[in-house]
mmCIF file of C-alpha atoms in Angstrom:
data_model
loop_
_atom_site.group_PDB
_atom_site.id
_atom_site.type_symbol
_atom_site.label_atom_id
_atom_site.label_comp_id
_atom_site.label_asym_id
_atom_site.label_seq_id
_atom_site.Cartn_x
_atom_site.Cartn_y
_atom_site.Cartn_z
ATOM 1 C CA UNK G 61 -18.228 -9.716 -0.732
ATOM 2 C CA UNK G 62 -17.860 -6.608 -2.119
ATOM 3 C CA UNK G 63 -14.399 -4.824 -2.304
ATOM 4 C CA UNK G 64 -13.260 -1.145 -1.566
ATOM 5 C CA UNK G 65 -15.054 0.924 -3.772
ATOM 6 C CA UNK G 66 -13.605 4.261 -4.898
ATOM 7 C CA UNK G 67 -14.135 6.875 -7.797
ATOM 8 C CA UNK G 68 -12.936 8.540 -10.390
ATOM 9 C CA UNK G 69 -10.799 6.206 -11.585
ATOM 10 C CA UNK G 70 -9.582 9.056 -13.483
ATOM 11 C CA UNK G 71 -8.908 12.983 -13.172
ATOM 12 C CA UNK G 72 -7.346 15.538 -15.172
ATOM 13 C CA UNK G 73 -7.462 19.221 -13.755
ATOM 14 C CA UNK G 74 -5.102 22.511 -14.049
ATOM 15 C CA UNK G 75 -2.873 23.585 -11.279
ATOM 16 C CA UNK G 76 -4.734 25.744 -8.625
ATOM 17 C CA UNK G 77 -7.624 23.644 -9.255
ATOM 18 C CA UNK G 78 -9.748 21.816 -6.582
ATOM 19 C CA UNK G 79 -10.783 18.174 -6.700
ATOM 20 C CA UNK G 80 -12.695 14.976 -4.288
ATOM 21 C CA UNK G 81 -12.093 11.458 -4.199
ATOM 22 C CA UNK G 82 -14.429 9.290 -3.118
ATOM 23 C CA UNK G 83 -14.001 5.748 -0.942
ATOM 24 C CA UNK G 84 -16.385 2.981 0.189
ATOM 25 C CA UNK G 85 -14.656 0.571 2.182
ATOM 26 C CA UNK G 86 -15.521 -2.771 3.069
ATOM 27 C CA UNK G 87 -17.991 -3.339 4.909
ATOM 28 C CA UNK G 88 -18.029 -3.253 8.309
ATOM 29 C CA UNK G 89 -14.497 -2.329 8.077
ATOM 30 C CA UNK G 90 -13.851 0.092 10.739
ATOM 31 C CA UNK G 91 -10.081 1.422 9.531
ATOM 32 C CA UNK G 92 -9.847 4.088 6.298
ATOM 33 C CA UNK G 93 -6.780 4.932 4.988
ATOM 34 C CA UNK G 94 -5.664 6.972 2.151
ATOM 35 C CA UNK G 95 -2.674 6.240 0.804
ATOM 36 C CA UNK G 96 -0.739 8.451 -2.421
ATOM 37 C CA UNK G 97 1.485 6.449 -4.274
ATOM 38 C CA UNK G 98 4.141 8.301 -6.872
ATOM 39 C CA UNK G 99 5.203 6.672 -9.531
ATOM 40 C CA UNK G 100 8.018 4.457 -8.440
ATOM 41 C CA UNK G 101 7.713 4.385 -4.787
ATOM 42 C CA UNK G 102 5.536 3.017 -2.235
ATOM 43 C CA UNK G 103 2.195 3.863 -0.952
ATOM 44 C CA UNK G 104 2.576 6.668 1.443
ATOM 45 C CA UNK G 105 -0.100 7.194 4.241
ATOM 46 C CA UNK G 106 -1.400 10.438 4.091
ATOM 47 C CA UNK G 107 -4.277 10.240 6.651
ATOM 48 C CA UNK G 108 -5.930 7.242 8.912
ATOM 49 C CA UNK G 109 -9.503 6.794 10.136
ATOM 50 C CA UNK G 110 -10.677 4.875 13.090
ATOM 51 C CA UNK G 111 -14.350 4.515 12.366
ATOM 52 C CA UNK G 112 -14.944 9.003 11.665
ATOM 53 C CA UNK G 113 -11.566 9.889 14.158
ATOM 54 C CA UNK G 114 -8.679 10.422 12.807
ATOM 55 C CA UNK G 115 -5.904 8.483 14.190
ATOM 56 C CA UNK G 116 -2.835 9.580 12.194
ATOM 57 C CA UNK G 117 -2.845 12.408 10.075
ATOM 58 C CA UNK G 118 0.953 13.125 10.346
ATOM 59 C CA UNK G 119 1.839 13.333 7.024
ATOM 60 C CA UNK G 120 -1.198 15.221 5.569
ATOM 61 C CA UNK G 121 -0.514 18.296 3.751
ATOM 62 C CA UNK G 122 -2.805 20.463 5.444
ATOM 63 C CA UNK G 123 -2.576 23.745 3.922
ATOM 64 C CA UNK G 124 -4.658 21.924 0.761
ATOM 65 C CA UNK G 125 -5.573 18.630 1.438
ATOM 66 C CA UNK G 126 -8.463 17.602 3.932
ATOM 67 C CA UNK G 127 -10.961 14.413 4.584
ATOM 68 C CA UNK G 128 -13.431 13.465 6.053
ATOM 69 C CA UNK G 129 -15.423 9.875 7.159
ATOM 70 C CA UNK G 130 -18.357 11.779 8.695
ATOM 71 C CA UNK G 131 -20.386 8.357 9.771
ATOM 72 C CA UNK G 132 -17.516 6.547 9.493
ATOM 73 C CA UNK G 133 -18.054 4.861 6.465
ATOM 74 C CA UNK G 134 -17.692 6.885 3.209
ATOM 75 C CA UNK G 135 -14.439 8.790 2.800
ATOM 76 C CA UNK G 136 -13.873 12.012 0.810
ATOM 77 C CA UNK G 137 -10.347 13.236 0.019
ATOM 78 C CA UNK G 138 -9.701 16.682 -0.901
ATOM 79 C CA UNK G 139 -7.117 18.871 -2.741
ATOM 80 C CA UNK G 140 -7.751 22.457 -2.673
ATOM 81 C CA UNK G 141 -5.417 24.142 -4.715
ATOM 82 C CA UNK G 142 -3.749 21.250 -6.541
ATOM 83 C CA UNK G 143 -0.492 21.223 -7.014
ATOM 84 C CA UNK G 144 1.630 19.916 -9.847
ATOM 85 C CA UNK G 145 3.906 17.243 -7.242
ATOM 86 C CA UNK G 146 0.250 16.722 -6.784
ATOM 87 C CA UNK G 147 0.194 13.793 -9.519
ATOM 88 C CA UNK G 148 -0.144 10.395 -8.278
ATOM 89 C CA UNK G 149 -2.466 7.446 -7.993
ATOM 90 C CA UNK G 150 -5.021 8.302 -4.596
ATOM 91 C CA UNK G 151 -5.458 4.574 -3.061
ATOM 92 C CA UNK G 152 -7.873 3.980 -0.275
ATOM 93 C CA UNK G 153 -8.191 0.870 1.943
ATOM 94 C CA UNK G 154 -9.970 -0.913 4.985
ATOM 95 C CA UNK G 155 -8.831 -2.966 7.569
ATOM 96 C CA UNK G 156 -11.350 -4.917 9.881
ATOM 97 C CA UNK G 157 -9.154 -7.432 11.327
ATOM 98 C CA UNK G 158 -7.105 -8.448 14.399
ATOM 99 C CA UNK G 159 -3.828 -8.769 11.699
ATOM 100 C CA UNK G 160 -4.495 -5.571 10.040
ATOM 101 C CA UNK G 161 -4.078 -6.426 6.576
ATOM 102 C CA UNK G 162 -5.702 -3.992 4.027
ATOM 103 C CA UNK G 163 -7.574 -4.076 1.089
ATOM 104 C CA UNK G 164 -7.210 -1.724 -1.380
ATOM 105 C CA UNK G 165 -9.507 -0.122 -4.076
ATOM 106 C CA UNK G 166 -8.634 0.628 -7.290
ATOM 107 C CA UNK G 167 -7.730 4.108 -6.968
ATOM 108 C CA UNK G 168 -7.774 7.498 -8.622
ATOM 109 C CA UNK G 169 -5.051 8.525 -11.090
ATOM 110 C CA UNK G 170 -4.849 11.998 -11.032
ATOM 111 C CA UNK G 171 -2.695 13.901 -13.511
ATOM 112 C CA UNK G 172 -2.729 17.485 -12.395
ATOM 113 C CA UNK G 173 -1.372 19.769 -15.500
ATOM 114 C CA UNK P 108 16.345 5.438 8.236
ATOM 115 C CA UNK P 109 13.505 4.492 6.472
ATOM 116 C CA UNK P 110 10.711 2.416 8.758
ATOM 117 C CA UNK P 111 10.750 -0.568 6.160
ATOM 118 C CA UNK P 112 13.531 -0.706 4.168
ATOM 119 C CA UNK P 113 13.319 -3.057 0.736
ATOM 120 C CA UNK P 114 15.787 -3.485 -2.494
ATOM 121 C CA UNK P 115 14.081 -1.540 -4.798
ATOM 122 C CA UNK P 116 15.452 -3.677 -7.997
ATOM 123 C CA UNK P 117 14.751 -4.307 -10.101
ATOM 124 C CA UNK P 118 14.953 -7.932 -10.282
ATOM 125 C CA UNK P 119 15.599 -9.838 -13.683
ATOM 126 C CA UNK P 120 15.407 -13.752 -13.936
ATOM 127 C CA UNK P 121 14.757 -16.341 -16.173
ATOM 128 C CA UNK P 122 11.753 -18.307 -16.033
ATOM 129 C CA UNK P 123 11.520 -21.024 -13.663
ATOM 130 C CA UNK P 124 14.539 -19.571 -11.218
ATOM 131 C CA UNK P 125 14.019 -19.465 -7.252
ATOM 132 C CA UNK P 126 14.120 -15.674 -6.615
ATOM 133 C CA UNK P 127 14.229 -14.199 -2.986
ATOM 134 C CA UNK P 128 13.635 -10.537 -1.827
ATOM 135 C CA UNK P 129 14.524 -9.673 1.799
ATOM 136 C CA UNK P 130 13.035 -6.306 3.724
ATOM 137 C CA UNK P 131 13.912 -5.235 7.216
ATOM 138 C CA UNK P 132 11.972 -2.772 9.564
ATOM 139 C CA UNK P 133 13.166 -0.717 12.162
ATOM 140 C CA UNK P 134 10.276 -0.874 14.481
ATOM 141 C CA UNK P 135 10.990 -3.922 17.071
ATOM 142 C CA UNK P 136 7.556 -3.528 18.059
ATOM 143 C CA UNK P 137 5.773 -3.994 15.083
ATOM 144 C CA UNK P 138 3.308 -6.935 15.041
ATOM 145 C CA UNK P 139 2.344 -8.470 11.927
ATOM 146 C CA UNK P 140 3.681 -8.242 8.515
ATOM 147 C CA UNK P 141 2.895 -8.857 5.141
ATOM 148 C CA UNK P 142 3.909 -9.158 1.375
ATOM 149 C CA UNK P 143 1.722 -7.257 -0.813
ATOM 150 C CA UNK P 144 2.232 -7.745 -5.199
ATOM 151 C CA UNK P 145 1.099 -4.894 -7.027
ATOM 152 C CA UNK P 146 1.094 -5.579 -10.728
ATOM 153 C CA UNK P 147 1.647 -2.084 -13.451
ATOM 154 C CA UNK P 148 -1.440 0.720 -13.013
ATOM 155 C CA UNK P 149 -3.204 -1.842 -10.493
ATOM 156 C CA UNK P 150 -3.966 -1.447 -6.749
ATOM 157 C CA UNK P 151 -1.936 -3.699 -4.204
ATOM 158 C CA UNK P 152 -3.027 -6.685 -3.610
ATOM 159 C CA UNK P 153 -1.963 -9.007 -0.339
ATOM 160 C CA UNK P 154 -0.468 -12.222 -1.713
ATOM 161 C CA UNK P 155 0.583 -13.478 1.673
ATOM 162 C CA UNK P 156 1.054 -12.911 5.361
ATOM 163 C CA UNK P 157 3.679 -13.608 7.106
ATOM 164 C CA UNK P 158 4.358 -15.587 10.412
ATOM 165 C CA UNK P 159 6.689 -16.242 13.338
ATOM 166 C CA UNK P 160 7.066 -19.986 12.320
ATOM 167 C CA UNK P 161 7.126 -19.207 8.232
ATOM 168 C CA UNK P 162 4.670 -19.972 6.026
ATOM 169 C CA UNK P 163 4.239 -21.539 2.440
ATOM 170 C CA UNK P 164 1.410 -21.020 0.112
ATOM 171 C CA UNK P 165 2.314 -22.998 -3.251
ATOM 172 C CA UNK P 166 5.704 -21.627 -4.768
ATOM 173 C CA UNK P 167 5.779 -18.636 -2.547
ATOM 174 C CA UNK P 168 7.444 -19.019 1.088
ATOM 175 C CA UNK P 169 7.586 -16.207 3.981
ATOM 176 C CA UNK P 170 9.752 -16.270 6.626
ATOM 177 C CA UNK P 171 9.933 -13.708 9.439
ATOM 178 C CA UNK P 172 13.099 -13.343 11.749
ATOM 179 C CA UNK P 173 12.074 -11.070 14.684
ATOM 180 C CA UNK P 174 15.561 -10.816 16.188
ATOM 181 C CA UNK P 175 17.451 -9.393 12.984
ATOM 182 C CA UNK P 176 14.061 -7.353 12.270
ATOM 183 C CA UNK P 177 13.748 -8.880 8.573
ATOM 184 C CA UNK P 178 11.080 -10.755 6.574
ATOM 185 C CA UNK P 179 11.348 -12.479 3.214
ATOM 186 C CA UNK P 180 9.962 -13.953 0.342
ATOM 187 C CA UNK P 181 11.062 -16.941 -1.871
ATOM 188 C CA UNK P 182 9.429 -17.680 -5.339
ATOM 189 C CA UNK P 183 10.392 -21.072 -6.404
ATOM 190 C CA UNK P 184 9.824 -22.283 -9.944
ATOM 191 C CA UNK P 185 9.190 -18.379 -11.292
ATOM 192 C CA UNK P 186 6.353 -18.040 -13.680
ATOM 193 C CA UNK P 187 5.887 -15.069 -16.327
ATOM 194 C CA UNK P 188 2.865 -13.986 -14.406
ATOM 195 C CA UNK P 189 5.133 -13.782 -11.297
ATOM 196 C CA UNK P 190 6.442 -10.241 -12.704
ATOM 197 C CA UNK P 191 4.896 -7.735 -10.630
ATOM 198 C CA UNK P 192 6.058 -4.857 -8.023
ATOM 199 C CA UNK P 193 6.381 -6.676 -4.238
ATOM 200 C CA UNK P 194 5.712 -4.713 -1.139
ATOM 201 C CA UNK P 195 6.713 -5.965 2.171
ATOM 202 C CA UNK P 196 4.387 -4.210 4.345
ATOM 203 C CA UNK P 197 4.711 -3.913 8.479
ATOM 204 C CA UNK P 198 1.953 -3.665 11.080
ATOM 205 C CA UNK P 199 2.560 -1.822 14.270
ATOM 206 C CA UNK P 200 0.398 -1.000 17.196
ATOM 207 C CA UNK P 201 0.746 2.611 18.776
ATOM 208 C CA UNK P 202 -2.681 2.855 19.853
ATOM 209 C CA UNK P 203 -3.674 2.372 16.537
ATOM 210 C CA UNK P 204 -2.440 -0.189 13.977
ATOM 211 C CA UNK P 205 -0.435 1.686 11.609
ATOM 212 C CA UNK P 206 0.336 0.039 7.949
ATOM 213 C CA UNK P 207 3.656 0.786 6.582
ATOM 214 C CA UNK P 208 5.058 0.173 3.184
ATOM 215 C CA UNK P 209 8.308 -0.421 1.791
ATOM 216 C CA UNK P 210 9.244 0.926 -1.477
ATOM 217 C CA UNK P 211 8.564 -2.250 -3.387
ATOM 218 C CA UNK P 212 11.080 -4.340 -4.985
ATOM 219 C CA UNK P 213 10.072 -4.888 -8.956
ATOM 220 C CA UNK P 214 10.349 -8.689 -10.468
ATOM 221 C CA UNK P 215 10.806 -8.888 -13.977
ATOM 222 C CA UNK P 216 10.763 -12.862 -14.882
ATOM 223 C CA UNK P 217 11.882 -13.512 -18.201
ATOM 224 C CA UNK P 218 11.097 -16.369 -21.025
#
């Protein structure tokens, strides 16, 4: 079975700079989270799908981050401008069971200079 | 207070110790919980879930006490491949099931 998919792996950009992550979850998996995770600490949820509604979206900066899981599958994740604190490692994951565990993808490590 | 609350370490023991990490979480409601290991520049990966009645898989036990609102994990007979970041991780239903992560706590297991 194929595992959460997500790209870049990798992204360098300037300050004030915009950039997209991209997530395919499992499938058939009908929860999307994004999750940023500094250096150090845990992953932090930053927004939660429920097939393409949002469910928690609490602790989403959103004077420059936004998402989206239009046919609730895909998932972008936006940062428009990027911020230096913006640094991190982007993690996405789907849930599709009674539990709720997650699986993760790989992630995006993005180094914003 | 945080939501799930670990020892952030980090841990250092010799090969082949017991080690045990303990996490607590301030939601009595939450449901189900798990222990995550995330190894350096790598995604997390679940390594175990965790039940009422406690559960063993190999070296690693879990053991979940509802009343005091803690869960733990117990690695018997460390290995070198046992050093890794653990997450204790808490699943609660408020409509919508909501994952929450503690910190981490890092194992360093030494030769």
């Amino acid at each position: 079975e194929a595992g959460v998919a997500q790209s870049p792996r990798y992204k360098i950009i300037e300050k004030r700079q915009s950039v997209a992550f991209w997530c395919n979850p499992i499938s058939g998996h009908a929860t999307l989270y994004w999750y940023q995770q500094i250096l150090g600490q845990g992953p932090k949820l930053l927004i939660q799908f429920q097939n393409n509604g949002v469910v928690d979206d609490s602790q989403l900066p959103k004077d420059r981050f936004s998402a989206e899981r239009l046919k609730g599958v895909d998932s972008t994740l936006k940062i428009q401008p990027a911020k230096l604190e913006d640094s991190a490692v982007y993690l996405c994951a789907s849930s599709g069971t009674v539990r709720g565990e997650a699986f993760f993808g790989q992630g995006t490590r993005l180094t914003v200079v | 207070r945080k939501e799930v609350e670990q020892d952030p370490g980090p841990f250092n023991v010799p090969e082949g110790a017991t080690v045990a990490f303990n996490c607590t979480y301030s939601n009595s409601a939450s449901q189900s919980f798990f222990w995550y290991r995330q190894d350096c520049r790598k995604e997390p990966k679940l390594l175990m879930s965790v039940y009422s009645s406690g559960n063993e898989d190999g070296r690693f036990t879990a053991q979940l006490n509802r009343a005091s609102q803690y869960i733990s994990l117990l690695i018997r007979d460390s290995k070198l491949s046992d050093s890794a970041t653990y997450l204790c991780v808490v699943c609660q239903v408020q409509g919508a099931q909501k994952l929450v992560f503690g910190q981490g706590t890092r194992l360093t297991i030494n030769p």
